[in-house]
PDB file of C-alpha atoms in Angstrom:
ATOM      1  CA  ASP Y   1     100.419 173.641  77.899  1.00 60.00           C
ATOM      2  CA  ALA Y   2      99.688 173.748  74.190  1.00 78.00           C
ATOM      3  CA  GLY Y   3      99.199 170.429  72.492  1.00 93.00           C
ATOM      4  CA  VAL Y   4     100.422 169.579  69.012  1.00 97.00           C
ATOM      5  CA  THR Y   5      99.494 172.422  66.700  1.00 97.00           C
ATOM      6  CA  GLN Y   6      99.137 172.183  62.951  1.00 98.00           C
ATOM      7  CA  SER Y   7      98.649 174.838  60.326  1.00 97.00           C
ATOM      8  CA  PRO Y   8      96.719 175.550  58.325  1.00 98.00           C
ATOM      9  CA  THR Y   9      93.559 173.770  59.528  1.00 97.00           C
ATOM     10  CA  HIS Y  10      91.997 173.687  56.068  1.00 97.00           C
ATOM     11  CA  LEU Y  11      93.463 174.120  52.622  1.00 96.00           C
ATOM     12  CA  ILE Y  12      92.183 173.923  49.038  1.00 98.00           C
ATOM     13  CA  LYS Y  13      94.697 173.406  46.236  1.00 98.00           C
ATOM     14  CA  THR Y  14      94.536 172.709  42.535  1.00 98.00           C
ATOM     15  CA  ARG Y  15      95.938 169.579  40.880  1.00 98.00           C
ATOM     16  CA  GLY Y  16      99.614 169.998  40.066  1.00 98.00           C
ATOM     17  CA  GLN Y  17     100.300 172.559  42.793  1.00 98.00           C
ATOM     18  CA  HIS Y  18     102.454 171.916  45.827  1.00 98.00           C
ATOM     19  CA  VAL Y  19     101.615 172.307  49.483  1.00 98.00           C
ATOM     20  CA  THR Y  20     103.497 172.760  52.742  1.00 98.00           C
ATOM     21  CA  LEU Y  21     101.914 171.672  55.986  1.00 98.00           C
ATOM     22  CA  ARG Y  22     103.366 172.664  59.353  1.00 98.00           C
ATOM     23  CA  CYS Y  23     103.452 171.054  62.774  1.00 98.00           C
ATOM     24  CA  SER Y  24     104.655 172.236  66.151  1.00 97.00           C
ATOM     25  CA  PRO Y  25     105.119 169.410  68.652  1.00 96.00           C
ATOM     26  CA  ILE Y  26     104.327 169.570  72.338  1.00 95.00           C
ATOM     27  CA  SER Y  27     107.087 171.475  74.141  1.00 94.00           C
ATOM     28  CA  GLY Y  28     109.931 169.127  74.925  1.00 91.00           C
ATOM     29  CA  HIS Y  29     108.877 166.457  72.441  1.00 92.00           C
ATOM     30  CA  LYS Y  30     111.631 165.487  70.020  1.00 91.00           C
ATOM     31  CA  SER Y  31     109.833 162.977  67.778  1.00 91.00           C
ATOM     32  CA  VAL Y  32     107.369 164.027  65.102  1.00 94.00           C
ATOM     33  CA  SER Y  33     105.526 161.790  62.703  1.00 94.00           C
ATOM     34  CA  TRP Y  34     103.094 162.411  59.854  1.00 97.00           C
ATOM     35  CA  TYR Y  35     100.031 160.428  58.843  1.00 97.00           C
ATOM     36  CA  GLN Y  36      97.506 160.657  56.009  1.00 98.00           C
ATOM     37  CA  GLN Y  37      93.894 159.796  56.713  1.00 97.00           C
ATOM     38  CA  VAL Y  38      91.587 159.391  53.772  1.00 96.00           C
ATOM     39  CA  LEU Y  39      87.854 159.608  54.541  1.00 93.00           C
ATOM     40  CA  GLY Y  40      86.530 156.358  55.942  1.00 91.00           C
ATOM     41  CA  GLN Y  41      89.960 154.820  56.530  1.00 94.00           C
ATOM     42  CA  GLY Y  42      92.472 154.697  59.359  1.00 96.00           C
ATOM     43  CA  PRO Y  43      95.548 156.962  59.337  1.00 97.00           C
ATOM     44  CA  GLN Y  44      98.517 155.778  57.215  1.00 96.00           C
ATOM     45  CA  PHE Y  45     102.079 156.437  58.280  1.00 95.00           C
ATOM     46  CA  ILE Y  46     104.068 158.780  56.004  1.00 96.00           C
ATOM     47  CA  PHE Y  47     107.250 159.886  57.886  1.00 94.00           C
ATOM     48  CA  GLN Y  48     108.823 159.943  61.279  1.00 93.00           C
ATOM     49  CA  TYR Y  49     111.579 162.300  62.428  1.00 93.00           C
ATOM     50  CA  TYR Y  50     113.585 162.203  65.616  1.00 90.00           C
ATOM     51  CA  GLU Y  51     116.259 164.713  66.502  1.00 88.00           C
ATOM     52  CA  LYS Y  52     116.010 166.134  62.968  1.00 89.00           C
ATOM     53  CA  GLU Y  53     116.784 162.821  61.314  1.00 91.00           C
ATOM     54  CA  GLU Y  54     114.368 160.762  59.249  1.00 92.00           C
ATOM     55  CA  ARG Y  55     113.699 157.554  61.166  1.00 90.00           C
ATOM     56  CA  GLY Y  56     111.029 155.989  59.026  1.00 90.00           C
ATOM     57  CA  ARG Y  57     109.182 156.376  55.755  1.00 92.00           C
ATOM     58  CA  GLY Y  58     105.885 154.806  54.753  1.00 92.00           C
ATOM     59  CA  ASN Y  59     104.765 153.650  51.338  1.00 93.00           C
ATOM     60  CA  PHE Y  60     104.283 157.053  49.749  1.00 97.00           C
ATOM     61  CA  PRO Y  61     105.711 158.411  46.453  1.00 97.00           C
ATOM     62  CA  ASP Y  62     108.689 160.750  46.283  1.00 97.00           C
ATOM     63  CA  ARG Y  63     106.273 163.652  45.824  1.00 98.00           C
ATOM     64  CA  PHE Y  64     106.020 163.521  49.603  1.00 98.00           C
ATOM     65  CA  SER Y  65     108.927 164.924  51.625  1.00 97.00           C
ATOM     66  CA  ALA Y  66     109.389 166.266  55.117  1.00 97.00           C
ATOM     67  CA  ARG Y  67     111.934 167.777  57.422  1.00 96.00           C
ATOM     68  CA  GLN Y  68     112.362 168.612  61.085  1.00 97.00           C
ATOM     69  CA  PHE Y  69     113.904 171.846  62.306  1.00 96.00           C
ATOM     70  CA  PRO Y  70     116.249 172.495  65.247  1.00 95.00           C
ATOM     71  CA  ASN Y  71     113.265 173.581  67.351  1.00 95.00           C
ATOM     72  CA  TYR Y  72     111.656 170.138  66.558  1.00 95.00           C
ATOM     73  CA  SER Y  73     108.860 171.635  64.479  1.00 97.00           C
ATOM     74  CA  SER Y  74     108.264 169.919  61.163  1.00 98.00           C
ATOM     75  CA  GLU Y  75     107.021 170.504  57.639  1.00 98.00           C
ATOM     76  CA  LEU Y  76     105.402 168.051  55.238  1.00 98.00           C
ATOM     77  CA  ASN Y  77     105.693 168.926  51.574  1.00 98.00           C
ATOM     78  CA  VAL Y  78     103.676 167.418  48.763  1.00 98.00           C
ATOM     79  CA  ASN Y  79     104.490 168.223  45.153  1.00 98.00           C
ATOM     80  CA  ALA Y  80     102.420 167.768  41.982  1.00 98.00           C
ATOM     81  CA  LEU Y  81      99.201 167.314  43.936  1.00 98.00           C
ATOM     82  CA  LEU Y  82      96.724 164.713  42.765  1.00 98.00           C
ATOM     83  CA  LEU Y  83      93.002 164.482  43.530  1.00 98.00           C
ATOM     84  CA  GLY Y  84      93.825 161.420  45.598  1.00 97.00           C
ATOM     85  CA  ASP Y  85      95.961 163.455  47.944  1.00 98.00           C
ATOM     86  CA  SER Y  86      92.789 164.950  49.416  1.00 98.00           C
ATOM     87  CA  ALA Y  87      92.839 163.818  53.015  1.00 98.00           C
ATOM     88  CA  LEU Y  88      93.290 164.783  56.654  1.00 98.00           C
ATOM     89  CA  TYR Y  89      97.017 165.097  57.381  1.00 98.00           C
ATOM     90  CA  LEU Y  90      97.839 164.376  60.993  1.00 98.00           C
ATOM     91  CA  CYS Y  91     101.006 165.191  62.899  1.00 97.00           C
ATOM     92  CA  ALA Y  92     101.895 163.341  66.074  1.00 95.00           C
ATOM     93  CA  SER Y  93     104.605 164.078  68.596  1.00 93.00           C
ATOM     94  CA  SER Y  94     106.140 162.105  71.398  1.00 89.00           C
ATOM     95  CA  LEU Y  95     108.747 162.808  74.028  1.00 85.00           C
ATOM     96  CA  VAL Y  96     111.121 160.242  72.608  1.00 76.00           C
ATOM     97  CA  GLU Y  97     110.707 157.388  70.178  1.00 71.00           C
ATOM     98  CA  GLY Y  98     108.355 154.731  71.358  1.00 71.00           C
ATOM     99  CA  HIS Y  99     106.490 156.854  73.872  1.00 76.00           C
ATOM    100  CA  GLU Y 100     102.834 157.738  73.603  1.00 83.00           C
ATOM    101  CA  ALA Y 101     102.038 159.687  70.435  1.00 89.00           C
ATOM    102  CA  PHE Y 102      99.818 162.762  70.754  1.00 93.00           C
ATOM    103  CA  PHE Y 103      98.087 163.926  67.613  1.00 96.00           C
ATOM    104  CA  GLY Y 104      97.366 167.425  66.389  1.00 97.00           C
ATOM    105  CA  GLN Y 105      93.926 168.364  65.076  1.00 97.00           C
ATOM    106  CA  GLY Y 106      95.113 167.852  61.509  1.00 97.00           C
ATOM    107  CA  THR Y 107      95.159 169.776  58.262  1.00 98.00           C
ATOM    108  CA  ARG Y 108      92.283 168.981  55.943  1.00 97.00           C
ATOM    109  CA  LEU Y 109      93.587 169.205  52.362  1.00 98.00           C
ATOM    110  CA  THR Y 110      91.224 169.273  49.415  1.00 98.00           C
ATOM    111  CA  VAL Y 111      92.674 169.003  45.934  1.00 98.00           C
ATOM    112  CA  VAL Y 112      90.367 170.123  43.137  1.00 97.00           C
TER     113      VAL Y 112
ATOM    114  CA  ARG S   1      95.661 141.487  53.167  1.00 74.00           C
ATOM    115  CA  LYS S   2      95.606 144.581  55.388  1.00 83.00           C
ATOM    116  CA  GLU S   3      98.173 144.650  58.187  1.00 91.00           C
ATOM    117  CA  VAL S   4      95.500 145.480  60.779  1.00 96.00           C
ATOM    118  CA  GLU S   5      91.913 144.483  60.144  1.00 96.00           C
ATOM    119  CA  GLN S   6      88.779 145.568  61.927  1.00 96.00           C
ATOM    120  CA  ASP S   7      85.072 145.208  61.326  1.00 92.00           C
ATOM    121  CA  PRO S   8      84.036 148.724  60.164  1.00 92.00           C
ATOM    122  CA  GLY S   9      80.561 148.466  61.756  1.00 91.00           C
ATOM    123  CA  PRO S  10      78.646 150.537  62.551  1.00 95.00           C
ATOM    124  CA  PHE S  11      77.717 148.944  65.834  1.00 96.00           C
ATOM    125  CA  ASN S  12      74.414 150.451  66.966  1.00 97.00           C
ATOM    126  CA  VAL S  13      73.793 149.720  70.650  1.00 97.00           C
ATOM    127  CA  PRO S  14      71.461 151.097  73.346  1.00 98.00           C
ATOM    128  CA  GLU S  15      72.803 152.943  76.364  1.00 98.00           C
ATOM    129  CA  GLY S  16      73.939 150.520  79.041  1.00 98.00           C
ATOM    130  CA  ALA S  17      74.800 147.728  76.611  1.00 98.00           C
ATOM    131  CA  THR S  18      78.083 145.839  76.503  1.00 98.00           C
ATOM    132  CA  VAL S  19      79.859 145.879  73.163  1.00 97.00           C
ATOM    133  CA  ALA S  20      83.025 144.158  71.959  1.00 96.00           C
ATOM    134  CA  PHE S  21      85.314 145.041  69.080  1.00 95.00           C
ATOM    135  CA  ASN S  22      87.870 142.710  67.555  1.00 95.00           C
ATOM    136  CA  CYS S  23      91.002 143.289  65.554  1.00 96.00           C
ATOM    137  CA  THR S  24      93.556 141.039  63.875  1.00 97.00           C
ATOM    138  CA  TYR S  25      97.073 141.915  62.833  1.00 96.00           C
ATOM    139  CA  SER S  26      99.228 140.140  60.257  1.00 94.00           C
ATOM    140  CA  ASN S  27     102.801 140.785  61.423  1.00 90.00           C
ATOM    141  CA  SER S  28     103.815 138.373  64.190  1.00 88.00           C
ATOM    142  CA  ALA S  29     106.783 140.624  65.004  1.00 85.00           C
ATOM    143  CA  SER S  30     104.438 143.360  66.251  1.00 87.00           C
ATOM    144  CA  GLN S  31     105.438 144.499  69.723  1.00 84.00           C
ATOM    145  CA  SER S  32     103.017 147.121  71.011  1.00 88.00           C
ATOM    146  CA  PHE S  33      99.288 147.385  70.745  1.00 92.00           C
ATOM    147  CA  PHE S  34      96.825 150.182  71.380  1.00 94.00           C
ATOM    148  CA  TRP S  35      93.225 151.276  71.022  1.00 96.00           C
ATOM    149  CA  TYR S  36      92.680 154.873  69.924  1.00 96.00           C
ATOM    150  CA  ARG S  37      89.372 156.718  69.841  1.00 97.00           C
ATOM    151  CA  GLN S  38      88.538 159.172  67.083  1.00 97.00           C
ATOM    152  CA  ASP S  39      85.511 161.477  67.191  1.00 96.00           C
ATOM    153  CA  CYS S  40      84.018 162.734  63.942  1.00 93.00           C
ATOM    154  CA  ARG S  41      86.420 165.118  62.179  1.00 88.00           C
ATOM    155  CA  LYS S  42      88.794 165.125  65.150  1.00 94.00           C
ATOM    156  CA  GLU S  43      92.242 163.695  65.769  1.00 95.00           C
ATOM    157  CA  PRO S  44      92.785 160.192  67.209  1.00 96.00           C
ATOM    158  CA  LYS S  45      93.362 160.024  70.962  1.00 95.00           C
ATOM    159  CA  LEU S  46      94.896 157.155  72.900  1.00 94.00           C
ATOM    160  CA  LEU S  47      92.223 155.187  74.747  1.00 96.00           C
ATOM    161  CA  MET S  48      94.452 152.525  76.200  1.00 94.00           C
ATOM    162  CA  SER S  49      97.509 150.351  75.587  1.00 92.00           C
ATOM    163  CA  VAL S  50      96.944 146.617  75.357  1.00 93.00           C
ATOM    164  CA  TYR S  51      99.080 144.194  77.342  1.00 87.00           C
ATOM    165  CA  SER S  52      99.443 140.427  77.048  1.00 86.00           C
ATOM    166  CA  SER S  53      97.936 139.922  80.468  1.00 86.00           C
ATOM    167  CA  GLY S  54      94.894 142.007  79.573  1.00 88.00           C
ATOM    168  CA  ASN S  55      94.128 145.323  81.159  1.00 93.00           C
ATOM    169  CA  GLU S  56      91.152 147.276  82.354  1.00 94.00           C
ATOM    170  CA  ASP S  57      90.452 150.983  82.653  1.00 94.00           C
ATOM    171  CA  GLY S  58      87.053 151.671  84.182  1.00 96.00           C
ATOM    172  CA  ARG S  59      84.404 150.400  81.778  1.00 98.00           C
ATOM    173  CA  PHE S  60      86.991 149.441  79.145  1.00 98.00           C
ATOM    174  CA  THR S  61      88.816 146.112  78.994  1.00 97.00           C
ATOM    175  CA  ALA S  62      91.479 145.257  76.387  1.00 97.00           C
ATOM    176  CA  GLN S  63      92.819 141.794  75.631  1.00 96.00           C
ATOM    177  CA  LEU S  64      95.684 140.570  73.476  1.00 96.00           C
ATOM    178  CA  ASN S  65      96.170 137.057  72.126  1.00 94.00           C
ATOM    179  CA  ARG S  66      99.610 136.879  70.558  1.00 93.00           C
ATOM    180  CA  ALA S  67      99.185 133.307  69.355  1.00 93.00           C
ATOM    181  CA  SER S  68      96.077 134.223  67.344  1.00 94.00           C
ATOM    182  CA  GLN S  69      97.337 137.760  66.588  1.00 95.00           C
ATOM    183  CA  TYR S  70      94.042 139.082  67.893  1.00 94.00           C
ATOM    184  CA  ILE S  71      93.190 142.150  69.966  1.00 96.00           C
ATOM    185  CA  SER S  72      89.842 142.980  71.575  1.00 96.00           C
ATOM    186  CA  LEU S  73      88.162 145.897  73.296  1.00 97.00           C
ATOM    187  CA  LEU S  74      85.143 145.469  75.560  1.00 97.00           C
ATOM    188  CA  ILE S  75      83.050 148.429  76.598  1.00 98.00           C
ATOM    189  CA  ARG S  76      80.622 147.868  79.460  1.00 98.00           C
ATOM    190  CA  ASP S  77      77.633 150.058  80.363  1.00 98.00           C
ATOM    191  CA  SER S  78      77.860 152.062  77.118  1.00 98.00           C
ATOM    192  CA  LYS S  79      77.310 155.825  77.359  1.00 98.00           C
ATOM    193  CA  LEU S  80      76.115 158.185  74.644  1.00 98.00           C
ATOM    194  CA  SER S  81      79.544 159.795  74.839  1.00 97.00           C
ATOM    195  CA  ASP S  82      81.183 156.515  73.789  1.00 98.00           C
ATOM    196  CA  SER S  83      79.896 157.098  70.272  1.00 98.00           C
ATOM    197  CA  ALA S  84      83.039 157.377  68.140  1.00 98.00           C
ATOM    198  CA  THR S  85      85.323 155.372  65.840  1.00 97.00           C
ATOM    199  CA  TYR S  86      87.673 152.984  67.622  1.00 98.00           C
ATOM    200  CA  LEU S  87      91.019 152.386  65.939  1.00 97.00           C
ATOM    201  CA  CYS S  88      93.119 149.304  66.561  1.00 97.00           C
ATOM    202  CA  VAL S  89      96.817 150.237  66.375  1.00 95.00           C
ATOM    203  CA  VAL S  90      99.996 148.193  66.204  1.00 93.00           C
ATOM    204  CA  ARG S  91     103.649 149.200  66.519  1.00 89.00           C
ATOM    205  CA  LEU S  92     106.007 146.802  64.756  1.00 77.00           C
ATOM    206  CA  ALA S  93     109.072 146.940  66.983  1.00 68.00           C
ATOM    207  CA  ARG S  94     110.362 148.744  70.040  1.00 56.00           C
ATOM    208  CA  GLY S  95     112.744 150.675  67.811  1.00 58.00           C
ATOM    209  CA  ALA S  96     109.950 151.629  65.438  1.00 56.00           C
ATOM    210  CA  GLY S  97     109.224 154.866  67.205  1.00 63.00           C
ATOM    211  CA  ASN S  98     105.956 156.335  66.108  1.00 65.00           C
ATOM    212  CA  MET S  99     105.544 154.194  63.003  1.00 85.00           C
ATOM    213  CA  LEU S 100     102.084 153.083  63.994  1.00 91.00           C
ATOM    214  CA  THR S 101      99.909 150.897  61.811  1.00 93.00           C
ATOM    215  CA  PHE S 102      96.216 151.648  62.113  1.00 96.00           C
ATOM    216  CA  GLY S 103      93.203 149.518  61.344  1.00 96.00           C
ATOM    217  CA  GLY S 104      90.359 151.060  59.403  1.00 96.00           C
ATOM    218  CA  GLY S 105      88.381 151.708  62.556  1.00 96.00           C
ATOM    219  CA  THR S 106      85.121 150.412  63.993  1.00 97.00           C
ATOM    220  CA  ARG S 107      82.309 152.910  64.300  1.00 97.00           C
ATOM    221  CA  LEU S 108      80.169 152.761  67.457  1.00 98.00           C
ATOM    222  CA  MET S 109      76.867 154.554  67.843  1.00 97.00           C
ATOM    223  CA  VAL S 110      75.233 154.464  71.266  1.00 98.00           C
ATOM    224  CA  LYS S 111      71.518 155.304  71.186  1.00 97.00           C
ATOM    225  CA  PRO S 112      69.331 156.582  74.065  1.00 95.00           C
TER     226      PRO S 112
END
């Protein structure tokens, strides 16, 4: 079975641009969450979705948005990119809320 | 004050050594506790959950002290393959789904 898959794996963007990151959860998993991991730090929670509804939002500006589709895949959108948005963006899925979270390999975003 | 604090290390130990990592969390309402392992430039993977009674999985032992808001991980008979960053993780409430709060990680390097 495929694990959590994220695309793209690497991305370079210019300041001010916007980016869309994609995540496909493990088959059957209904909960998807997004994390940002800056180099040298632990991951920070951005959003969680369950059954297409936003269930939680971390301390990130409104430039960050996300959604979950009927097939439970998810997109994370970041507008007006800043240099400080350079990070590894991780997607995690779980069967239902509160169950073990499995992480994808991440998308490494570099903003120049 | 960070919600979850860990000594960043690195801990440099010889093969066969016993090493212990500690972690403190600030929110007394935290309900679930975990240790994740993250290899360089890879995604975090669940190592073990941490229960109040303490739990063991092979060479790994985790302890939780709710009164002191303190979590520990003990690794016995260290292997070269144990070299990684160990992330202390807390979930605030049972209804908090995958809103996990990560510590900054403790880096372990096991030397021959």
